[in-house]
Coordinates of C-alpha atoms in Angstrom, one line a residue:
M1 CA 113.8 -97.8 -38.0
L2 CA 110.5 -97.0 -36.3
R3 CA 109.3 -100.5 -37.0
S4 CA 112.4 -102.1 -35.3
L5 CA 111.8 -100.0 -32.2
L6 CA 108.2 -101.1 -31.9
L7 CA 109.2 -104.7 -32.2
K8 CA 111.8 -104.4 -29.5
K9 CA 109.3 -102.9 -27.1
V10 CA 106.8 -105.6 -27.7
Q11 CA 109.5 -108.3 -27.2
N12 CA 110.5 -106.8 -23.9
K13 CA 106.9 -107.0 -22.6
G14 CA 106.6 -110.6 -23.7
L15 CA 103.7 -109.9 -26.1
Y16 CA 105.6 -110.7 -29.2
N17 CA 107.2 -114.0 -30.1
G18 CA 107.3 -113.7 -33.7
G19 CA 103.7 -112.7 -33.6
L20 CA 100.9 -111.8 -31.2
Q21 CA 99.5 -114.8 -29.4
F22 CA 95.8 -114.7 -28.4
G23 CA 95.1 -118.2 -27.2
R24 CA 96.1 -120.6 -29.9
Q25 CA 95.9 -118.2 -32.9
D26 CA 98.8 -116.1 -34.0
V27 CA 97.9 -112.7 -35.4
W28 CA 100.5 -110.9 -37.4
L29 CA 100.5 -107.1 -37.7
K30 CA 100.8 -105.9 -41.2
P31 CA 101.2 -102.3 -42.2
I32 CA 98.2 -100.8 -44.0
A33 CA 99.2 -99.9 -47.5
S34 CA 96.6 -97.3 -48.3
F35 CA 93.3 -96.0 -47.0
K36 CA 90.5 -95.5 -49.6
P37 CA 87.2 -93.9 -48.4
T38 CA 84.1 -95.6 -49.7
N39 CA 80.5 -94.3 -50.0
N40 CA 78.9 -97.6 -48.9
I41 CA 77.7 -96.5 -45.5
H42 CA 75.0 -98.7 -43.9
I43 CA 72.8 -97.2 -41.3
V44 CA 71.6 -99.7 -38.7
G45 CA 67.8 -99.7 -38.3
Q46 CA 67.0 -97.9 -41.6
T47 CA 64.9 -99.8 -44.1
N48 CA 64.1 -98.9 -47.6
S49 CA 60.6 -99.8 -49.0
Y50 CA 60.0 -100.1 -52.7
S51 CA 56.7 -99.9 -54.5
T52 CA 55.6 -102.9 -56.7
F53 CA 53.0 -100.9 -58.6
N54 CA 53.4 -100.0 -62.2
A55 CA 54.5 -96.4 -62.9
R56 CA 52.4 -96.2 -66.0
A57 CA 49.3 -97.4 -64.1
T58 CA 49.8 -94.8 -61.4
G59 CA 50.5 -92.2 -64.0
N60 CA 47.3 -93.0 -65.8
S61 CA 45.2 -93.0 -62.6
S62 CA 46.6 -89.6 -61.5
G63 CA 46.1 -88.2 -65.0
S64 CA 42.5 -89.4 -65.0
S65 CA 41.8 -87.9 -61.6
S66 CA 43.5 -84.6 -62.6
G67 CA 41.5 -84.6 -65.9
S68 CA 38.2 -85.0 -64.0
G69 CA 39.2 -82.2 -61.6
Q70 CA 40.0 -79.9 -64.5
A71 CA 36.6 -80.7 -66.2
K72 CA 34.8 -79.8 -62.9
K73 CA 36.9 -76.6 -62.7
K74 CA 36.0 -75.8 -66.2
K75 CA 32.3 -76.3 -65.6
I76 CA 32.4 -74.3 -62.4
S77 CA 34.3 -71.5 -64.1
I78 CA 31.9 -71.3 -67.0
W79 CA 28.9 -71.1 -64.7
A80 CA 30.6 -68.5 -62.5
K81 CA 31.4 -66.4 -65.6
F82 CA 27.9 -66.7 -66.9
K83 CA 26.5 -65.7 -63.5
A84 CA 28.9 -62.8 -63.2
F85 CA 28.1 -61.6 -66.8
S86 CA 24.3 -61.8 -66.2
T87 CA 24.6 -59.9 -62.9
F88 CA 26.7 -57.2 -64.6
A89 CA 24.3 -57.0 -67.6
V90 CA 21.2 -56.6 -65.3
S91 CA 22.9 -54.0 -63.1
G92 CA 24.1 -52.2 -66.2
V93 CA 20.6 -52.0 -67.7
L94 CA 19.3 -50.8 -64.4
V95 CA 21.9 -48.1 -64.1
V96 CA 21.4 -46.9 -67.7
G97 CA 17.6 -46.9 -67.3
A98 CA 17.8 -45.0 -64.0
S99 CA 20.2 -42.5 -65.6
G100 CA 17.9 -42.0 -68.5
L101 CA 14.8 -41.6 -66.3
A102 CA 16.7 -39.1 -64.1
G103 CA 17.9 -37.2 -67.1
L104 CA 14.3 -37.0 -68.5
V105 CA 12.9 -35.7 -65.2
I106 CA 15.6 -33.1 -64.9
Y107 CA 15.0 -32.0 -68.5
L108 CA 11.3 -31.7 -67.9
I109 CA 11.8 -29.7 -64.7
L110 CA 14.3 -27.3 -66.3
S111 CA 12.2 -26.8 -69.4
E112 CA 9.2 -26.1 -67.3
L113 CA 10.9 -23.6 -65.1
F114 CA 13.4 -21.9 -67.4
S115 CA 12.0 -22.5 -70.9
P116 CA 10.5 -19.3 -72.5
S117 CA 7.6 -21.3 -73.8
G118 CA 7.0 -23.2 -70.5
D119 CA 3.8 -22.9 -68.5
T120 CA 5.6 -21.3 -65.6
R121 CA 7.0 -18.4 -67.7
M122 CA 3.7 -18.0 -69.5
F123 CA 1.8 -17.9 -66.2
N124 CA 4.2 -15.3 -64.7
R125 CA 3.9 -13.1 -67.8
A126 CA 0.1 -13.1 -67.7
V127 CA -0.1 -12.4 -64.0
S128 CA 2.3 -9.5 -64.3
V129 CA 0.1 -8.1 -67.1
V130 CA -3.0 -8.3 -64.9
E131 CA -1.2 -6.7 -61.9
T132 CA 0.0 -3.7 -63.9
D133 CA -3.2 -3.0 -65.7
P134 CA -5.2 -0.2 -63.9
A135 CA -8.5 -1.1 -65.6
A136 CA -8.2 -4.7 -64.5
R137 CA -7.4 -3.7 -60.9
Q138 CA -10.4 -1.4 -60.9
L139 CA -12.7 -4.3 -62.1
L140 CA -11.3 -6.4 -59.3
Q141 CA -12.0 -3.6 -56.8
C142 CA -8.5 -3.6 -55.5
Q143 CA -7.9 -1.4 -52.4
D144 CA -5.0 0.6 -53.7
S145 CA -3.5 3.8 -52.4
E146 CA -0.6 6.0 -53.4
S147 CA 1.8 4.2 -51.1
H148 CA 0.4 0.7 -51.1
K149 CA -1.2 -1.6 -53.7
E150 CA -3.2 -4.7 -52.9
R151 CA -1.5 -7.9 -53.8
L152 CA -3.4 -10.2 -56.0
K153 CA -3.6 -14.0 -55.8
A154 CA -3.2 -16.1 -58.9
Y155 CA -3.8 -19.9 -59.0
G156 CA -5.2 -22.7 -61.0
E157 CA -8.4 -24.6 -60.9
L158 CA -10.9 -24.5 -58.0
L159 CA -11.9 -28.1 -58.2
T160 CA -9.4 -29.3 -55.7
D161 CA -10.0 -29.3 -52.0
D162 CA -6.6 -28.1 -51.2
R163 CA -6.5 -24.8 -49.4
W164 CA -3.0 -24.0 -50.6
T165 CA -3.3 -22.0 -53.8
R166 CA 0.1 -23.1 -55.0
N167 CA -1.1 -26.7 -55.1
R168 CA -3.9 -25.9 -57.5
P169 CA -2.9 -26.9 -61.1
I170 CA -3.1 -24.5 -64.0
S171 CA -5.1 -25.5 -67.0
S172 CA -2.8 -25.5 -70.0
V173 CA -3.2 -27.1 -73.5
R174 CA -0.9 -27.1 -76.5
R175 CA -2.2 -27.9 -80.0
I176 CA -1.3 -27.2 -83.6
G177 CA -3.5 -24.5 -85.2
R178 CA -4.8 -24.1 -88.7
D179 CA -1.8 -22.0 -89.6
G180 CA 0.5 -25.0 -88.8
K181 CA 2.0 -23.4 -85.7
E182 CA 1.8 -24.4 -82.1
H183 CA -0.8 -22.6 -80.0
H184 CA -0.6 -22.4 -76.2
Y185 CA -3.9 -22.0 -74.3
M186 CA -3.9 -21.3 -70.6
R187 CA -6.5 -20.5 -68.0
F188 CA -6.1 -19.4 -64.4
H189 CA -7.9 -17.4 -61.6
V190 CA -7.1 -14.0 -60.2
E191 CA -8.4 -13.1 -56.8
S192 CA -8.6 -9.9 -54.8
K193 CA -10.1 -9.2 -51.4
A194 CA -13.4 -8.3 -53.2
K195 CA -13.6 -10.1 -56.5
L196 CA -12.6 -13.3 -58.3
A197 CA -11.9 -13.4 -62.0
L198 CA -11.0 -15.9 -64.7
V199 CA -8.2 -15.1 -67.1
H200 CA -7.8 -16.7 -70.6
V201 CA -4.5 -16.6 -72.5
E202 CA -3.7 -17.7 -76.0
A203 CA -0.1 -17.6 -77.3
R204 CA 1.3 -18.7 -80.7
Q205 CA 4.7 -19.9 -81.7
S206 CA 6.9 -17.0 -82.7
E207 CA 8.9 -16.9 -85.9
T208 CA 11.6 -14.5 -84.6
S209 CA 12.2 -15.6 -81.0
Y210 CA 11.8 -18.5 -78.6
V211 CA 9.2 -16.5 -76.6
P212 CA 5.7 -17.2 -77.9
D213 CA 3.6 -14.3 -79.0
V214 CA 0.4 -13.6 -77.0
I215 CA -2.4 -13.1 -79.5
S216 CA -5.3 -13.1 -77.1
M217 CA -5.8 -12.4 -73.4
Y218 CA -9.0 -11.4 -71.6
M219 CA -10.5 -11.5 -68.1
D220 CA -14.0 -12.4 -67.1
V221 CA -15.3 -10.8 -63.8
P222 CA -18.7 -12.0 -62.6
G223 CA -21.2 -9.1 -63.1
E224 CA -18.9 -7.2 -65.4
K225 CA -18.2 -7.2 -69.2
R226 CA -15.4 -9.1 -70.6
Y227 CA -12.2 -7.1 -70.4
Y228 CA -9.6 -7.7 -73.2
F229 CA -6.0 -7.1 -72.4
I230 CA -5.1 -8.2 -76.0
K231 CA -7.9 -8.5 -78.5
P232 CA -7.5 -11.4 -81.0
K233 CA -7.1 -10.5 -84.7
V234 CA -10.0 -11.9 -86.6
S235 CA -9.2 -12.7 -90.2
L236 CA -12.3 -12.1 -92.3
P237 CA -12.8 -14.3 -95.3
P238 CA -12.9 -12.6 -98.7
R239 CA -16.4 -11.5 -99.8
K240 CA -18.0 -13.4 -102.6
G241 CA -20.8 -12.3 -104.9
F242 CA -24.1 -13.8 -105.6
L243 CA -24.1 -17.7 -105.5
G244 CA -20.5 -17.6 -104.5
V245 CA -19.3 -15.9 -107.7
N246 CA -17.7 -12.5 -108.1
W247 CA -19.6 -11.0 -110.9
G248 CA -17.6 -7.8 -111.2
P249 CA -14.5 -7.2 -113.2
K250 CA -11.3 -8.8 -111.9
K251 CA -8.8 -6.5 -110.2
E252 CA -5.4 -6.5 -111.7
K253 CA -2.6 -7.1 -109.3
D254 CA 0.3 -4.7 -109.5

Protein backbone atom coordinates (compact mmCIF):
# COMPACT_ATOMS: atom_id res chain seq x y z
CA MET A 1 0.00 0.00 0.00
CA LEU A 2 2.70 2.40 1.00
CA ARG A 3 4.69 1.45 -2.07
CA SER A 4 1.82 2.20 -4.44
CA LEU A 5 1.34 5.63 -2.89
CA LEU A 6 5.01 6.49 -3.37
CA LEU A 7 4.89 5.41 -7.00
CA LYS A 8 1.89 7.57 -7.69
CA LYS A 9 3.56 10.64 -6.22
CA VAL A 10 6.62 10.11 -8.30
CA GLN A 11 4.53 9.67 -11.50
CA ASN A 12 2.63 12.87 -10.82
CA LYS A 13 5.91 14.81 -10.58
CA GLY A 14 7.18 13.32 -13.82
CA LEU A 15 10.20 11.70 -12.22
CA TYR A 16 9.14 8.13 -12.66
CA ASN A 17 8.42 6.50 -15.97
CA GLY A 18 8.84 2.94 -15.06
CA GLY A 19 12.14 3.97 -13.49
CA LEU A 20 14.23 6.98 -12.54
CA GLN A 21 15.88 8.59 -15.53
CA PHE A 22 19.20 10.29 -14.96
CA GLY A 23 20.43 11.04 -18.44
CA ARG A 24 20.44 7.87 -20.46
CA GLN A 25 20.62 5.41 -17.56
CA ASP A 26 17.65 4.07 -15.76
CA VAL A 27 18.01 3.43 -12.04
CA TRP A 28 15.48 1.20 -10.40
CA LEU A 29 14.70 1.57 -6.75
CA LYS A 30 14.79 -1.69 -4.93
CA PRO A 31 13.82 -2.21 -1.36
CA ILE A 32 16.63 -3.11 1.01
CA ALA A 33 16.06 -6.57 2.29
CA SER A 34 18.20 -6.39 5.44
CA PHE A 35 20.93 -4.31 7.03
CA LYS A 36 23.90 -6.12 8.53
CA PRO A 37 26.54 -4.09 10.42
CA THR A 38 30.12 -4.93 9.61
CA ASN A 39 33.32 -4.35 11.53
CA ASN A 40 35.36 -3.47 8.46
CA ILE A 41 35.76 0.26 9.06
CA HIS A 42 38.51 1.97 7.08
CA ILE A 43 39.85 5.24 8.44
CA VAL A 44 41.18 7.58 5.82
CA GLY A 45 44.70 8.78 6.40
CA GLN A 46 45.66 6.02 8.86
CA THR A 47 48.53 3.76 7.87
CA ASN A 48 49.72 0.62 9.56
CA SER A 49 53.46 -0.16 9.62
CA TYR A 50 54.77 -3.64 10.11
CA SER A 51 58.26 -4.70 11.20
CA THR A 52 60.23 -7.03 8.98
CA PHE A 53 62.71 -8.07 11.72
CA ASN A 54 62.67 -11.53 13.15
CA ALA A 55 61.00 -11.82 16.55
CA ARG A 56 63.53 -14.37 17.73
CA ALA A 57 66.42 -12.12 16.83
CA THR A 58 64.95 -9.17 18.67
CA GLY A 59 64.17 -11.41 21.61
CA ASN A 60 67.74 -12.66 21.72
CA SER A 61 69.18 -9.15 21.51
CA SER A 62 66.92 -7.86 24.26
CA GLY A 63 67.74 -10.90 26.39
CA SER A 64 71.49 -10.37 25.94
CA SER A 65 71.22 -6.69 26.86
CA SER A 66 69.11 -7.50 29.91
CA GLY A 67 71.58 -10.24 30.91
CA SER A 68 74.53 -7.85 30.74
CA GLY A 69 72.57 -5.31 32.75
CA GLN A 70 71.77 -7.92 35.37
CA ALA A 71 75.45 -8.93 35.55
CA LYS A 72 76.45 -5.31 36.10
CA LYS A 73 73.77 -4.99 38.76
CA LYS A 74 75.07 -8.13 40.45
CA LYS A 75 78.62 -6.81 40.42
CA ILE A 76 77.55 -3.46 41.79
CA SER A 77 75.37 -5.05 44.45
CA ILE A 78 78.19 -7.36 45.64
CA TRP A 79 80.63 -4.46 45.89
CA ALA A 80 78.07 -2.34 47.70
CA LYS A 81 77.35 -5.17 50.13
CA PHE A 82 81.06 -5.71 50.79
CA LYS A 83 81.60 -2.00 51.33
CA ALA A 84 78.65 -1.77 53.70
CA PHE A 85 79.79 -4.86 55.61
CA SER A 86 83.36 -3.57 55.97
CA THR A 87 82.09 -0.19 57.17
CA PHE A 88 79.79 -1.87 59.68
CA ALA A 89 82.58 -4.15 60.91
CA VAL A 90 85.05 -1.30 61.40
CA SER A 91 82.49 0.87 63.16
CA GLY A 92 81.47 -2.08 65.35
CA VAL A 93 85.08 -2.75 66.35
CA LEU A 94 85.58 0.92 67.18
CA VAL A 95 82.40 1.03 69.25
CA VAL A 96 83.30 -2.14 71.15
CA GLY A 97 86.87 -0.94 71.76
CA ALA A 98 85.72 2.47 72.96
CA SER A 99 83.14 0.85 75.24
CA GLY A 100 85.76 -1.50 76.71
CA LEU A 101 88.22 1.34 77.26
CA ALA A 102 85.56 3.51 78.88
CA GLY A 103 84.52 0.60 81.13
CA LEU A 104 88.14 0.01 82.16
CA VAL A 105 88.66 3.69 83.01
CA ILE A 106 85.42 3.81 85.01
CA TYR A 107 86.41 0.63 86.88
CA LEU A 108 89.84 2.02 87.75
CA ILE A 109 88.38 5.31 88.97
CA LEU A 110 85.71 3.61 91.08
CA SER A 111 88.17 1.10 92.53
CA GLU A 112 90.60 3.91 93.33
CA LEU A 113 87.98 6.09 95.03
CA PHE A 114 85.68 3.57 96.71
CA SER A 115 87.67 0.36 97.07
CA PRO A 116 88.74 -0.32 100.70
CA SER A 117 92.20 -1.32 99.48
CA GLY A 118 92.63 1.67 97.17
CA ASP A 119 95.29 4.34 97.59
CA THR A 120 92.72 7.04 98.35
CA ARG A 121 91.10 5.14 101.22
CA MET A 122 94.48 4.13 102.62
CA PHE A 123 95.75 7.71 102.44
CA ASN A 124 92.66 9.08 104.20
CA ARG A 125 92.98 6.47 106.97
CA ALA A 126 96.64 7.31 107.57
CA VAL A 127 96.03 11.08 107.58
CA SER A 128 93.18 10.72 110.09
CA VAL A 129 95.51 8.70 112.37
CA VAL A 130 98.13 11.46 112.27
CA GLU A 131 95.58 14.22 112.90
CA THR A 132 94.07 12.50 115.94
CA ASP A 133 97.37 11.52 117.60
CA PRO A 134 98.39 14.06 120.32
CA ALA A 135 102.07 13.02 120.31
CA ALA A 136 102.33 13.44 116.55
CA ARG A 137 100.75 16.88 116.75
CA GLN A 138 103.18 17.84 119.48
CA LEU A 139 106.14 16.74 117.33
CA LEU A 140 104.77 18.83 114.48
CA GLN A 141 104.41 21.80 116.88
CA CYS A 142 100.80 22.39 115.98
CA GLN A 143 99.27 25.56 117.42
CA ASP A 144 96.28 23.98 119.10
CA SER A 145 93.93 25.45 121.65
CA GLU A 146 90.83 24.25 123.46
CA SER A 147 88.52 25.74 120.84
CA HIS A 148 90.66 25.44 117.73
CA LYS A 149 93.06 22.91 116.28
CA GLU A 150 95.50 23.60 113.52
CA ARG A 151 94.69 21.89 110.30
CA LEU A 152 97.46 19.80 108.79
CA LYS A 153 98.37 19.52 105.13
CA ALA A 154 98.97 16.08 103.65
CA TYR A 155 100.30 15.54 100.12
CA GLY A 156 102.61 13.42 98.03
CA GLU A 157 106.10 13.91 96.70
CA LEU A 158 107.94 17.23 96.75
CA LEU A 159 109.79 16.69 93.47
CA THR A 160 107.14 18.40 91.37
CA ASP A 161 107.16 22.16 90.77
CA ASP A 162 103.40 22.40 91.15
CA ARG A 163 102.39 24.62 94.06
CA TRP A 164 99.04 22.89 94.40
CA THR A 165 99.42 20.15 97.01
CA ARG A 166 96.59 18.13 95.49
CA ASN A 167 98.54 17.66 92.26
CA ARG A 168 101.51 16.04 94.02
CA PRO A 169 101.34 12.26 93.57
CA ILE A 170 101.47 9.88 96.51
CA SER A 171 104.18 7.23 96.46
CA SER A 172 102.47 3.84 96.58
CA VAL A 173 103.73 0.33 95.81
CA ARG A 174 102.07 -3.09 95.96
CA ARG A 175 104.01 -6.34 96.11
CA ILE A 176 103.70 -9.91 97.32
CA GLY A 177 105.51 -10.53 100.60
CA ARG A 178 107.22 -13.65 101.89
CA ASP A 179 104.00 -14.77 103.51
CA GLY A 180 102.34 -14.94 100.09
CA LYS A 181 100.01 -11.99 100.78
CA GLU A 182 99.81 -8.63 99.09
CA HIS A 183 101.59 -5.81 100.93
CA HIS A 184 100.76 -2.16 100.36
CA TYR A 185 103.51 0.43 100.95
CA MET A 186 102.72 4.14 101.00
CA ARG A 187 104.64 7.32 101.72
CA PHE A 188 103.40 10.90 102.00
CA HIS A 189 104.20 14.22 103.68
CA VAL A 190 102.45 15.95 106.55
CA GLU A 191 102.99 19.67 107.06
CA SER A 192 102.09 22.08 109.83
CA LYS A 193 102.93 25.75 110.09
CA ALA A 194 106.18 24.91 111.90
CA LYS A 195 107.29 21.42 110.83
CA LEU A 196 107.32 19.04 107.89
CA ALA A 197 107.29 15.27 108.41
CA LEU A 198 107.37 12.13 106.28
CA VAL A 199 104.94 9.30 107.06
CA HIS A 200 105.47 5.64 106.07
CA VAL A 201 102.64 3.13 106.00
CA GLU A 202 102.68 -0.61 105.41
CA ALA A 203 99.46 -2.61 105.11
CA ARG A 204 98.85 -6.28 104.50
CA GLN A 205 96.00 -8.13 102.89
CA SER A 206 93.44 -9.11 105.48
CA GLU A 207 92.07 -12.63 105.82
CA THR A 208 88.76 -11.57 107.39
CA SER A 209 87.75 -8.37 105.56
CA TYR A 210 88.33 -6.37 102.40
CA VAL A 211 90.08 -3.62 104.37
CA PRO A 212 93.83 -4.29 104.58
CA ASP A 213 95.47 -4.45 108.00
CA VAL A 214 98.02 -1.73 108.80
CA ILE A 215 101.02 -3.55 110.27
CA SER A 216 103.47 -0.65 110.38
CA MET A 217 103.17 3.13 110.46
CA TYR A 218 105.71 5.69 111.58
CA MET A 219 106.60 9.35 111.09
CA ASP A 220 110.01 10.97 110.65
CA VAL A 221 110.35 14.60 111.79
CA PRO A 222 113.67 16.34 111.09
CA GLY A 223 115.58 16.74 114.35
CA GLU A 224 113.32 14.31 116.23
CA LYS A 225 113.29 10.57 116.88
CA ARG A 226 111.20 8.33 114.73
CA TYR A 227 107.71 8.13 116.07
CA TYR A 228 105.77 4.88 115.64
CA PHE A 229 102.02 4.92 115.35
CA ILE A 230 102.00 1.14 114.86
CA LYS A 231 105.18 -0.81 115.51
CA PRO A 232 105.88 -3.73 113.17
CA LYS A 233 105.90 -7.18 114.64
CA VAL A 234 109.32 -8.68 114.14
CA SER A 235 109.32 -12.45 113.93
CA LEU A 236 112.52 -13.77 115.48
CA PRO A 237 114.00 -16.93 113.96
CA PRO A 238 114.33 -19.92 116.29
CA ARG A 239 117.61 -20.07 118.14
CA LYS A 240 120.07 -22.72 117.14
CA GLY A 241 122.88 -24.21 119.11
CA PHE A 242 126.55 -24.47 118.40
CA LEU A 243 127.32 -24.99 114.70
CA GLY A 244 123.63 -24.70 113.94
CA VAL A 245 122.70 -27.81 115.93
CA ASN A 246 120.52 -27.96 119.02
CA TRP A 247 122.53 -30.10 121.40
CA GLY A 248 119.95 -30.24 124.16
CA PRO A 249 117.14 -32.74 124.51
CA LYS A 250 114.19 -32.38 122.19
CA LYS A 251 111.05 -30.90 123.65
CA GLU A 252 108.02 -33.06 123.30
CA LYS A 253 105.00 -31.38 121.79
CA ASP A 254 101.74 -31.86 123.59
